[in-house]
Coordinates of C-alpha atoms and ligand atoms in Angstrom, one line a residue:
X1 CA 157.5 88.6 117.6
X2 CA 158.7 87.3 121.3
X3 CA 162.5 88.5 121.9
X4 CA 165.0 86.3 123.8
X5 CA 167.0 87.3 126.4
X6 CA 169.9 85.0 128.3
X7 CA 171.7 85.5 130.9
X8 CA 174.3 83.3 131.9
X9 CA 176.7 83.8 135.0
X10 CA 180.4 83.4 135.5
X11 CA 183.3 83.1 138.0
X12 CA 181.2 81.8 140.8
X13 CA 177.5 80.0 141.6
X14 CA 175.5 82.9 143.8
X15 CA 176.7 86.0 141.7
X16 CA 173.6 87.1 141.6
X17 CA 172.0 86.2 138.3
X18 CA 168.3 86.2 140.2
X19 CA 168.5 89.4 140.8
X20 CA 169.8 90.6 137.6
X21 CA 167.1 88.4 135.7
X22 CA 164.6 90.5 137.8
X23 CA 166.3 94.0 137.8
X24 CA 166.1 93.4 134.1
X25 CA 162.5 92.6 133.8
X26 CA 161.9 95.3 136.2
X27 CA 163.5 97.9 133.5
X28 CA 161.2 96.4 130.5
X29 CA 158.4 96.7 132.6
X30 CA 158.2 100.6 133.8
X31 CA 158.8 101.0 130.0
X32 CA 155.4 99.3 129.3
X33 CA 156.4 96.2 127.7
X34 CA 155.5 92.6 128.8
X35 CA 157.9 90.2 130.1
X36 CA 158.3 86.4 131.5
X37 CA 160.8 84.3 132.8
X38 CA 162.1 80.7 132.9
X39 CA 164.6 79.7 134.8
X40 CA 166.8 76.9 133.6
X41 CA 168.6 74.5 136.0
X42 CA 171.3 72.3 135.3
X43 CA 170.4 69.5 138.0
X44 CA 168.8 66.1 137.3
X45 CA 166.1 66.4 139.9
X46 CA 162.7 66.9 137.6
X47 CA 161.5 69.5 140.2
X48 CA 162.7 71.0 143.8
X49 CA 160.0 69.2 145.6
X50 CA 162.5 66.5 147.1
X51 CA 165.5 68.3 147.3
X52 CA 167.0 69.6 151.2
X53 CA 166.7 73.8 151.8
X54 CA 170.4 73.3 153.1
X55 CA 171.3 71.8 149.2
X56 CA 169.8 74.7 147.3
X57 CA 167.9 76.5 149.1
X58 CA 163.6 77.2 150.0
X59 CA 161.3 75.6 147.5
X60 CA 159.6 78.1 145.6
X61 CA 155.6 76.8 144.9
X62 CA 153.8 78.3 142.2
X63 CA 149.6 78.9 141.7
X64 CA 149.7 75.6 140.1
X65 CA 151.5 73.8 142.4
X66 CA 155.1 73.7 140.8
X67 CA 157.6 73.3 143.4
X68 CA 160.3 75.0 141.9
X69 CA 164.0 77.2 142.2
X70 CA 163.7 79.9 144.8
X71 CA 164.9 82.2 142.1
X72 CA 161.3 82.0 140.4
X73 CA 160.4 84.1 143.4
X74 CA 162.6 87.0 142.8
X75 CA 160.9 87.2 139.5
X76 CA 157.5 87.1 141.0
X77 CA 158.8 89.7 143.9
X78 CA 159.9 91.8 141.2
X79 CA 157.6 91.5 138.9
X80 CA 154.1 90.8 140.1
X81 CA 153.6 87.9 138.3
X82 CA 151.8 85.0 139.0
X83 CA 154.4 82.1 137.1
X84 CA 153.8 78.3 136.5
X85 CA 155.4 75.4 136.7
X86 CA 156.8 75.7 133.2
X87 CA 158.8 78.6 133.9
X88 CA 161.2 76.1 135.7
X89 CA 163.2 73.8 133.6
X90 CA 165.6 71.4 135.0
X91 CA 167.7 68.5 133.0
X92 CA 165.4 65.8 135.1
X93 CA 162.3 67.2 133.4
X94 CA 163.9 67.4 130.1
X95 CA 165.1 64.1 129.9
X96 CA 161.8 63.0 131.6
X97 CA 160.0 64.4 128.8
X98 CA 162.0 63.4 125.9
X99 CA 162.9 59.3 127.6
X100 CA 158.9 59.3 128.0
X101 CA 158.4 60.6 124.0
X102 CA 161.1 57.8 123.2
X103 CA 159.1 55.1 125.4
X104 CA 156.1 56.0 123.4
X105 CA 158.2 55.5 119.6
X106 CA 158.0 59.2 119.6
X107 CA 160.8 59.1 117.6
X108 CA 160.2 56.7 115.2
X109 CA 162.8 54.8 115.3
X110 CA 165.6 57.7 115.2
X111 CA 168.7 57.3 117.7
X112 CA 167.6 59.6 120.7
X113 CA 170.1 62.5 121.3
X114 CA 171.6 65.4 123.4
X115 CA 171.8 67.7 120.1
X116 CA 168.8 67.9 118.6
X117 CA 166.4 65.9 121.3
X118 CA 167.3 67.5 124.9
X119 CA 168.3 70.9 123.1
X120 CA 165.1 71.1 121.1
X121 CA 163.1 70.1 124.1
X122 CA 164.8 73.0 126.1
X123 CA 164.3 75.6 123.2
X124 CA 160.3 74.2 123.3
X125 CA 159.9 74.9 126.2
X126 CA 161.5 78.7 125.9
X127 CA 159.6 79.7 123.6
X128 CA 156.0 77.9 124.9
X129 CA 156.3 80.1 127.7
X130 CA 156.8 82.9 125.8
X131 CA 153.7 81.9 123.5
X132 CA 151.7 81.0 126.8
X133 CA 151.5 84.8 128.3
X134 CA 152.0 86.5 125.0
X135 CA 154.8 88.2 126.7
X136 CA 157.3 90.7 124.4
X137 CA 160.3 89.4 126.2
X138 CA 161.4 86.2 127.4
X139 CA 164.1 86.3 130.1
X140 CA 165.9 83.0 130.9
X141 CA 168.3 82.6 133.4
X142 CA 170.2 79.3 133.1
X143 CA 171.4 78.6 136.2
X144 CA 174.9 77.4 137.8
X145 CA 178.3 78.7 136.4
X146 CA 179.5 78.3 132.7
X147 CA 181.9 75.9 132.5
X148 CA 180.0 73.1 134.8
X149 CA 179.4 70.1 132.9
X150 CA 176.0 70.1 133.3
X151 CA 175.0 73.5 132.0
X152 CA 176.3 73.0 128.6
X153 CA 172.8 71.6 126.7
X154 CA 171.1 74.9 127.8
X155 CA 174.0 76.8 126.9
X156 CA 174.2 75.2 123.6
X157 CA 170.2 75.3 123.0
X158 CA 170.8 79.0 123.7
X159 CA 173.3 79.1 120.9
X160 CA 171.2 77.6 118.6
X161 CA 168.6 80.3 119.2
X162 CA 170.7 83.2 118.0
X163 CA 170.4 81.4 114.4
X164 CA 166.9 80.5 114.6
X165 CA 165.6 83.9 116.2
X166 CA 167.6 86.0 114.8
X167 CA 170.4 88.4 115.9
X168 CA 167.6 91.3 116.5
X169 CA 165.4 88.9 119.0
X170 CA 168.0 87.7 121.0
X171 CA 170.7 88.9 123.4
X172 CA 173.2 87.9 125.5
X173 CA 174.2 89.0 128.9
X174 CA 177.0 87.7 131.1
X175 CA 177.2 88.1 134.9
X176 CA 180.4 87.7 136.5
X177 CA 182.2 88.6 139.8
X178 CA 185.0 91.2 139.6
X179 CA 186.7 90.9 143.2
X180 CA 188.8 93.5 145.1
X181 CA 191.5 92.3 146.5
X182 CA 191.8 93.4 150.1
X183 CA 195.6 94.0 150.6
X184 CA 195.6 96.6 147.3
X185 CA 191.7 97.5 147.2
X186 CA 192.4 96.4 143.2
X187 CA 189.4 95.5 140.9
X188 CA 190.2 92.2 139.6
X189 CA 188.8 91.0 136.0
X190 CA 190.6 87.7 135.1
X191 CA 188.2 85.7 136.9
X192 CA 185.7 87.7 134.2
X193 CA 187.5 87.4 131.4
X194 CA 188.3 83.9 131.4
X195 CA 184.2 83.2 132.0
X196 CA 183.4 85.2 129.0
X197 CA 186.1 83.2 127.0
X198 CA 184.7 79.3 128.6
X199 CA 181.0 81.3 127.1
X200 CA 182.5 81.9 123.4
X201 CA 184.4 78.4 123.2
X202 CA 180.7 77.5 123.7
X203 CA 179.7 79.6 120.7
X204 CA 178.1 82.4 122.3
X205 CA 179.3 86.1 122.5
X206 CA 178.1 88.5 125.3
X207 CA 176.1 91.6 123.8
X208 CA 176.7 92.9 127.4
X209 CA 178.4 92.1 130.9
X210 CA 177.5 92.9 134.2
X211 CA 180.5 92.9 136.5
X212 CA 178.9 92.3 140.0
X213 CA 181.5 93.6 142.5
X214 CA 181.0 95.5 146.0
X215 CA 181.7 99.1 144.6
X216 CA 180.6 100.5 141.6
X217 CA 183.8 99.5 139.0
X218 CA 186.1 102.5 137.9
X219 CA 186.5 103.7 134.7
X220 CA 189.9 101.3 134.0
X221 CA 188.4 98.4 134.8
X222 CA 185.2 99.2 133.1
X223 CA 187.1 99.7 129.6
X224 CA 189.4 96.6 130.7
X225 CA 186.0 94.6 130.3
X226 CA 184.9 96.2 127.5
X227 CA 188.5 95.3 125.7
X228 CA 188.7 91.7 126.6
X229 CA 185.4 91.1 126.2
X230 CA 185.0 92.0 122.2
X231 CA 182.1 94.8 123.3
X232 CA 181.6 98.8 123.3
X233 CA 182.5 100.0 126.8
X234 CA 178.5 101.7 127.2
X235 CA 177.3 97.7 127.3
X236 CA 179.2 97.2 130.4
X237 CA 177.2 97.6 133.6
X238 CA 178.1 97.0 137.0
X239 CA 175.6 95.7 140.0
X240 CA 177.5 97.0 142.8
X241 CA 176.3 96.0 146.8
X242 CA 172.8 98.1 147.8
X243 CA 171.5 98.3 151.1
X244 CA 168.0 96.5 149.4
X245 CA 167.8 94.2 146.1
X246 CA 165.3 95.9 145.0
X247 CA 167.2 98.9 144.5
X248 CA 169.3 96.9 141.4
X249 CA 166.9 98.0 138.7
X250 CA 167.5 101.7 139.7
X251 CA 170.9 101.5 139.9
X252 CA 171.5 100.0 136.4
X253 CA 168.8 101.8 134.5
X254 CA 170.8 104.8 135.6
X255 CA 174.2 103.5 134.4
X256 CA 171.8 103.3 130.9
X257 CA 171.4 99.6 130.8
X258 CA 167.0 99.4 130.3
X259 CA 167.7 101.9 127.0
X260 CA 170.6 100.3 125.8
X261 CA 168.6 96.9 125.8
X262 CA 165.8 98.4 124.6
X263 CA 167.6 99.9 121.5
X264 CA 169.8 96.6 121.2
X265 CA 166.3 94.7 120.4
X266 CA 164.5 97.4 118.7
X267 CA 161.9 98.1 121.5
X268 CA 160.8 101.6 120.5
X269 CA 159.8 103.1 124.4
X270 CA 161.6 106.5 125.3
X271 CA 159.8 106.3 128.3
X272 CA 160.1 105.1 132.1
X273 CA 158.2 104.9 134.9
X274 CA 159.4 104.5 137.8
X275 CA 157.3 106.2 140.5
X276 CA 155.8 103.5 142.1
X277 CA 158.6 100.7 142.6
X278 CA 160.5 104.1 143.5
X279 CA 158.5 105.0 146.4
X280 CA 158.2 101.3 147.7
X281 CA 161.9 101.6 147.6
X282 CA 161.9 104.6 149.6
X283 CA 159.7 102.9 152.4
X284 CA 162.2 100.5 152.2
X285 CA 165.7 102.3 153.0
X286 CA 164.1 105.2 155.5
X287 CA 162.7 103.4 158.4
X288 CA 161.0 104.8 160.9
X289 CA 161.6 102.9 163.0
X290 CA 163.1 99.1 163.7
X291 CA 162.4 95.4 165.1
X292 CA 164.1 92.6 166.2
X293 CA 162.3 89.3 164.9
X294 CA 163.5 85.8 165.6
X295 CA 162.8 83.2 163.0
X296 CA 163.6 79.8 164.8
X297 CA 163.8 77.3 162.1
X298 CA 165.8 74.1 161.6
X299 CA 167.7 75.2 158.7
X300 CA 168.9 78.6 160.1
X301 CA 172.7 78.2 159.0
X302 CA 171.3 79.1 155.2
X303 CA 168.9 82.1 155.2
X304 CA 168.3 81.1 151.5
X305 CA 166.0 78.4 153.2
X306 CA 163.5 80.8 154.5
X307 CA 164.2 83.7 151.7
X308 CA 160.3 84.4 151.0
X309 CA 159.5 84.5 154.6
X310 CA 162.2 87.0 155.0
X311 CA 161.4 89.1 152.4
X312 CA 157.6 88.7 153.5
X313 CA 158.7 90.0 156.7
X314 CA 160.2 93.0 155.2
X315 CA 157.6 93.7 153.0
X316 CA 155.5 94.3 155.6
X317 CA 158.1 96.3 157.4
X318 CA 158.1 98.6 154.5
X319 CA 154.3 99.1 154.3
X320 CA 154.8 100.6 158.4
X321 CA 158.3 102.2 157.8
X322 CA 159.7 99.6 159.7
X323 CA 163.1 97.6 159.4
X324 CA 162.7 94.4 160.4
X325 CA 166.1 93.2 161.8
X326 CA 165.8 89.2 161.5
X327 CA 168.1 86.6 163.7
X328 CA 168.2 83.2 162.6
X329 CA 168.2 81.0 165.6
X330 CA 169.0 77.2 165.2
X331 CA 165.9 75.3 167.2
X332 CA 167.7 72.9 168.3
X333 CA 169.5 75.3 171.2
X334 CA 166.5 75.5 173.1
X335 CA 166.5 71.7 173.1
X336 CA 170.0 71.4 174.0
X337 CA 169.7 74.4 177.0
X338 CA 166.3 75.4 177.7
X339 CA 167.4 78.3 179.5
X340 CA 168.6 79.7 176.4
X341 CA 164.7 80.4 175.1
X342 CA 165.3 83.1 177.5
X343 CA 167.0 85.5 175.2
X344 CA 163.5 85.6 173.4
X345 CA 163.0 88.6 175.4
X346 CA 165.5 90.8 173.3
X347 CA 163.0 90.4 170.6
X348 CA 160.3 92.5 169.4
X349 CA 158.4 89.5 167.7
X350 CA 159.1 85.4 167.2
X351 CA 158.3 83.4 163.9
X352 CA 158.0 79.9 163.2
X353 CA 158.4 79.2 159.7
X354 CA 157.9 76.1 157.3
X355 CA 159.8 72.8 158.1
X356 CA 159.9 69.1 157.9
X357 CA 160.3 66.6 160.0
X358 CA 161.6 66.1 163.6
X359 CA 164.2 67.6 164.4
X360 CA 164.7 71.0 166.1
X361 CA 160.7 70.4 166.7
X362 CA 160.2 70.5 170.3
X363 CA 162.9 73.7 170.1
X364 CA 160.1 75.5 167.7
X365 CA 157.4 74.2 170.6
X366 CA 159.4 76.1 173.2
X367 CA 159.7 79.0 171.7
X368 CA 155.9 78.9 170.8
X369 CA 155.3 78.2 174.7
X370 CA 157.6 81.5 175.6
X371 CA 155.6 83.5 173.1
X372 CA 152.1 82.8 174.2
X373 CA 152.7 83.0 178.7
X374 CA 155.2 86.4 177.8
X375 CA 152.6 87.9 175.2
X376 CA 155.5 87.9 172.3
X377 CA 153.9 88.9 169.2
X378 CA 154.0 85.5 167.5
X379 CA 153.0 84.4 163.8
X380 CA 153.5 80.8 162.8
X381 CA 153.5 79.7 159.1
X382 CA 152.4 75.9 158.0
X383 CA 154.5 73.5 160.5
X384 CA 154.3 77.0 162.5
X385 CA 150.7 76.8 163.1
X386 CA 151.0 72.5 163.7
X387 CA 153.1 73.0 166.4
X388 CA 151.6 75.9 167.8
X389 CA 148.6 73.6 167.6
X390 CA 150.8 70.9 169.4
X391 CA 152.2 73.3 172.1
X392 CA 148.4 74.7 173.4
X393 CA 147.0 71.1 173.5
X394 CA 149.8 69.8 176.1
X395 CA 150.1 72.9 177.5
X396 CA 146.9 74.6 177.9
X397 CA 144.4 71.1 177.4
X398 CA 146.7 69.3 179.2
X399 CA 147.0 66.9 176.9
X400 CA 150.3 65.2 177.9
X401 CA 152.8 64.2 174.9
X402 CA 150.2 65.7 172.3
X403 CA 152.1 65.8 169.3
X404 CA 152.1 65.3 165.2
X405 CA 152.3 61.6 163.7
X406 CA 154.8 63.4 161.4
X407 CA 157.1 63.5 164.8
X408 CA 155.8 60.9 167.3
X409 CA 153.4 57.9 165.2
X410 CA 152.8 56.9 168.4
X411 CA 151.2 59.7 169.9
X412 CA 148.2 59.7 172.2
X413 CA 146.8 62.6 170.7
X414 CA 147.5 63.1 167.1
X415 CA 146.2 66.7 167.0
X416 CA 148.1 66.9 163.4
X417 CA 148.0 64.2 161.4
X418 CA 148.1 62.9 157.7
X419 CA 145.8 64.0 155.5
X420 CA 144.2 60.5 154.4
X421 CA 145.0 60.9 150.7
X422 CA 148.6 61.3 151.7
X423 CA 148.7 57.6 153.3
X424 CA 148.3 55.7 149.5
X425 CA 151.6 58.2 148.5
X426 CA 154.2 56.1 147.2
X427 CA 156.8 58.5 147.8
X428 CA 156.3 60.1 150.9
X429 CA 157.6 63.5 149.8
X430 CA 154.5 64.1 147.3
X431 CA 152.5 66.6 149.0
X432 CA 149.0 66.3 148.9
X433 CA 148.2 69.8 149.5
X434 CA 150.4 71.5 147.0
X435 CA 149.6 75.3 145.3
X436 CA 146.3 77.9 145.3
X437 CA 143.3 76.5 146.9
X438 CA 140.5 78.8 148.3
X439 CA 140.5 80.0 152.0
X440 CA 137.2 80.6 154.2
X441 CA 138.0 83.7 156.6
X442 CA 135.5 84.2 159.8
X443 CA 134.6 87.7 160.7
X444 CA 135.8 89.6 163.4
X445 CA 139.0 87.8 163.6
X446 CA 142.3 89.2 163.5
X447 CA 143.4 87.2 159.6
X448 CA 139.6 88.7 158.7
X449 CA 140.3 91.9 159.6
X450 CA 143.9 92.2 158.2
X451 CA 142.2 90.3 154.4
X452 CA 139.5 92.5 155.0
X453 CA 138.0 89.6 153.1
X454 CA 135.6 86.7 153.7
X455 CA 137.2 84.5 151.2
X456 CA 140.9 84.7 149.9
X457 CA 143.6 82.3 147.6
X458 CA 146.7 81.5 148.7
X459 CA 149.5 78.5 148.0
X460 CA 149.8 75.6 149.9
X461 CA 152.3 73.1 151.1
X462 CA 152.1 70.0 153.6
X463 CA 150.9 66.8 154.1
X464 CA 149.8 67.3 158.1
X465 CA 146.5 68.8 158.9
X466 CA 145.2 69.3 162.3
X467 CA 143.1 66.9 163.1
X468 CA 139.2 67.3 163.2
X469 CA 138.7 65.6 166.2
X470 CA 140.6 68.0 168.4
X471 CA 139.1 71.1 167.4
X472 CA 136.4 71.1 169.9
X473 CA 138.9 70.5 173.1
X474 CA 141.0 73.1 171.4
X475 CA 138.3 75.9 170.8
X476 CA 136.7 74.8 174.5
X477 CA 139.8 75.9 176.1
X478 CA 140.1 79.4 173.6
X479 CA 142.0 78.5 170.4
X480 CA 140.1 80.3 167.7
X481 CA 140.0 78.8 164.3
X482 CA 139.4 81.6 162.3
X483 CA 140.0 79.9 158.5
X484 CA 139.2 76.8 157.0
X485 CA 139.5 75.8 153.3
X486 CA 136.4 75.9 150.7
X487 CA 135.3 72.0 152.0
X488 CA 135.8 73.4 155.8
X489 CA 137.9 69.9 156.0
X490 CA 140.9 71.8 156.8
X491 CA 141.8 74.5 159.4
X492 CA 144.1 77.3 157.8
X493 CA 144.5 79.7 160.5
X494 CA 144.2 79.8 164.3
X495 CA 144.7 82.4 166.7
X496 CA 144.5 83.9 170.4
X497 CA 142.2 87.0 170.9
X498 CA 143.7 87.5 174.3
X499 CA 147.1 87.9 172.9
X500 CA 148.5 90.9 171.8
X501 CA 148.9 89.5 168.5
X502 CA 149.0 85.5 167.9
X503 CA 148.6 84.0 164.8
X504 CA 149.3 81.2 162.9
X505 CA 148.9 79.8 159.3
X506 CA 148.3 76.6 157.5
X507 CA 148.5 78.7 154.0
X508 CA 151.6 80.0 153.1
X509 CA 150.9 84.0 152.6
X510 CA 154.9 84.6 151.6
X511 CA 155.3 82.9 148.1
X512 CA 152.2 86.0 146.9
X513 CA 154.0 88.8 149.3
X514 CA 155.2 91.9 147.1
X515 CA 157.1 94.5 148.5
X516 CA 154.2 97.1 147.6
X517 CA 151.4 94.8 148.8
X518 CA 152.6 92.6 151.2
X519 CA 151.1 89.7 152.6
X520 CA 148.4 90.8 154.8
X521 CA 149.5 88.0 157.5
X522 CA 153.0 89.1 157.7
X523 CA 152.1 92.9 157.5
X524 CA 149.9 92.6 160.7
X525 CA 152.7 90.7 162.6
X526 CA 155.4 93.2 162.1
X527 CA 152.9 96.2 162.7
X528 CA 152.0 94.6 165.8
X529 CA 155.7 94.4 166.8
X530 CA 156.1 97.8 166.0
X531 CA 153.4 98.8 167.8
X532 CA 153.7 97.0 171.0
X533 CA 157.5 97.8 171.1
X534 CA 156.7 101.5 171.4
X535 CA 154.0 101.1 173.5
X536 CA 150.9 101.5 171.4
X537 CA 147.4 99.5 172.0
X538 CA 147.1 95.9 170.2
X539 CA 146.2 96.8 166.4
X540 CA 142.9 95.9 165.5
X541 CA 143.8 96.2 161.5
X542 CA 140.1 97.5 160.9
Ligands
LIG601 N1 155.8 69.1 157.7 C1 154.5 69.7 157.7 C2 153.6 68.9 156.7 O1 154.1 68.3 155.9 C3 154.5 71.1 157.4 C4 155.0 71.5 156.1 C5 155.4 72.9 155.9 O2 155.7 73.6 156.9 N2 155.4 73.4 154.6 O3 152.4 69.1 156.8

């Protein structure tokens, strides 16, 4: 029998429920049990293909192509798992669903509504993915605050499931801030209290809360929660501010929340292990030593944009004991003062990330250009590696105002263009080359040696390619294409042997990075800026 549990959050959006969804699957799993997790969002868009990083943040892609809430990738960080698609749930894909059933006399007839049809559709959906992996425990997370208009047909399909799963399979827990008031270093727990009571006008009673505050809560506040909040004062918890998120299972395991759970749903596993996440953790907090990275990106105001590529970066800090100190730099300043790319030289290593497009472009191009003539270790990741492409053809093949037709149509050389099934795309922010697809690597190249693998799978997401009919200027004049997908139609990595360490990617190696197996790509660029800031020879990753 599957178990449910919900958590909702309270007080504010950004509490932290991600990471508490995660921490918690992280404390079923060292116990041996099996979970999964769907994320419920409260927003009308069916998916987060079409929506702006600076709205809500990166777009998390799936194996199967799901574009989806970044929060799917703190599960999969977390938890090694490889999700779907299904395992986000927004409004616009529920009413999708249930208008299209209605369309198709579905209902025979019956006047469509919020309680049963959009709350049954939502419970559906629960439990499928539940069925789907066989997993022991469901986790959903239903996203935004309670109390927004929006949430309340997941919060009340939630409700319902207490009656139809039974009080044993299902549990509540509540995440809320408690704030400390500067002037009188006071923990404050109105802003918690009224949350929990917006969540029982609902219908729903917390089995446990989670105050999330900067310092572990004292004892008062602690039974202050308990009291107002109808519950025994050993199922209050609190995720206080760690150096590294993925210390949040350890801490609350140890204030006895994985055994309390584990009792509260009749899971029968005295036993934890926690060795290996442990030691990953380790690698994490007691660097060695440091670097300075700078992502220039067009969205650097939110680092939630580029949150996998960040935590890929750090992954592979922790795999060479290395803290990976990362400044966001807007790419428009090296348009506005080129003189400015200057201050690339304070870094260890620069990184082109993901974007869309034209602006802060020829920003990202400079900064390429700086990193290739002053030996920068340099990794680009999808638009990264088109306009690193871009950048060596005007600059190297001389071919004058080379460019994308994603930025400049009108370009005489389109060394990245459209993929030609992208041009009969009605909407133009469909990507044609979206999820796992199978990469080609060529031996004796830097991506081959740090894969140590002739073929490998990773996710995808563009609708630019470079163009075919460049690559022979380009590899004349010593860019090496050293992957191409399955059909060899596409290129999916280049780099520069001369180069200390230059590489680029058309894959996107982040959305499968884990903090004990990092992605290989990343791994190799912070080693190399490691090792070329204290003065080693250029890895070779064999
Ligand atoms: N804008 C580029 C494209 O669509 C790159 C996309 C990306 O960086 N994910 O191909």
């Amino acid at each position: 029998m599957t178990k449910y549990i919900f958590v909702t959050g309270g007080v504010l959006s950004s509490v932290g429920k991600g990471i508490l969804t995660s921490s918690l699957g992280k404390m079923l799993q060292v116990r041996g049990l099996k979970p999964t997790v769907v994320k419920n969002d409260p927003y009308v868009n069916v998916d987060a293909g079409t929506m702006n990083p600076y709205m809500h943040g990166e777009t998390f892609v799936t194996d199967d192509g799901g574009e989806t809430d970044l929060d799917l990738g703190w599960y999969e960080r977390f938890l090694d798992l490889s999700l779907k698609r299904d395992n986000s749930v927004t409004t616009g894909a529920i009413y999708k669903s249930v208008i299209e059933k209605e369309r198709n006399g579905d209902y025979a007839g019956r006047c469509v509504q919020i309680v049963p049809h959009i709350t049954n559709e939502i419970k559906n959906r629960i439990k499928n993915a539940g069925t789907a992996v066989n997993a022991d425990v469901v986790l959903i997370e239903v996203g935004g605050t309670v109390g927004d208009i929006e949430g309340l047909p997941f919060l009340e399909a939630i409700r319902q499931m207490r009656m139809e799963e039974g009080y044993e399979n299902t549990l509540y827990i509540h995440v809320a801030l408690v704030p400390i008031l500067d002037v009188t270093q006071e923990m404050k727990t109105k802003p918690l209290q009224h949350s929990v009571n917006e969540l029982r006008r609902i219908g729903i009673q917390p089995d446990i809360i989670v105050a999330r505050s900067t310092n572990m809560i004292d004892t008062e506040t602690l039974q202050k929660i308990a009291l107002f909040g109808t519950i025994p004062e050993n199922a209050v918890f609190c995720a206080y501010n760690v150096e590294s998120v993925y210390q949040v299972p350890l801490i609350l395991d140890k204030q006895g929340m994985g055994d309390f759970v584990c009792q509260r749903l009749g899971f029968n596993c005295p036993n934890r292990d926690y060795r290996e996440w442990q030691s990953f953790v380790d690698a994490t907090i007691n660097p060695l030593y440091e670097v300075k990275i700078a992502l220039v990106g067009k969205y650097s105001g939110l680092t939630d944009c580029y949150v996998s590529m960040s935590e890929s970066l750090k992954h592979g800090g922790a795999a060479c004991r290395t803290k990976v100190n990362i400044t966001y730099i807007e790419a428009e300043k090296f348009e506005k003062n080129p003189a400015s790319v200057n201050e690339l030289a304070n870094f260890d290593g620069i990184f082109i990330p993901y974007g869309f497009g034209s602006r802060g472009t020829e920003g990202k191009i400079t900064a390429i250009k700086y990193a290739r003539e002053n030996n920068k270790p340099f990794l680009g990741i999808c638009y990264g590696l088109q306009l690193a492409t871009i950048e060596f053809a005007r600059n190297v093949c001389n071919l004058k105002d080379a460019n994308s037709t994603e930025i400049n149509p009108k370009t005489p050389y389109p060394v990245v263009d459209i993929i030609p099934q992208q041009k009969d795309k009605e909407h133009k922010d469909v990507k044609t080359c979206i999820g796992t697809h199978k990469i080609q690597l060529q031996s004796n190249t830097i991506i081959y040696n740090l894969y140590q693998q002739e073929e490998i799978m990773e996710r995808h997401r563009h609708r630019f390619e470079i163009n075919p009919d460049y690559i022979e200027i380009l590899s004349k004049n010593g860019l090496v294409f050293s992957g191409k997908s399955a059909s060899s139609t596409r290129i999916e990595a280049i780099e520069l042997p001369d180069k200390y360490f230059y590489l680029a990617t058309q894959f996107h190696g982040e959305f499968k990075s884990r903090l004990g197996n990092p992605s290989p790509a990343f791994k190799g660029f912070i080693q190399a800026c490691k090792d070329k800031k204290i003065d080693k020879p250029k890895p070779t990753f064999t």
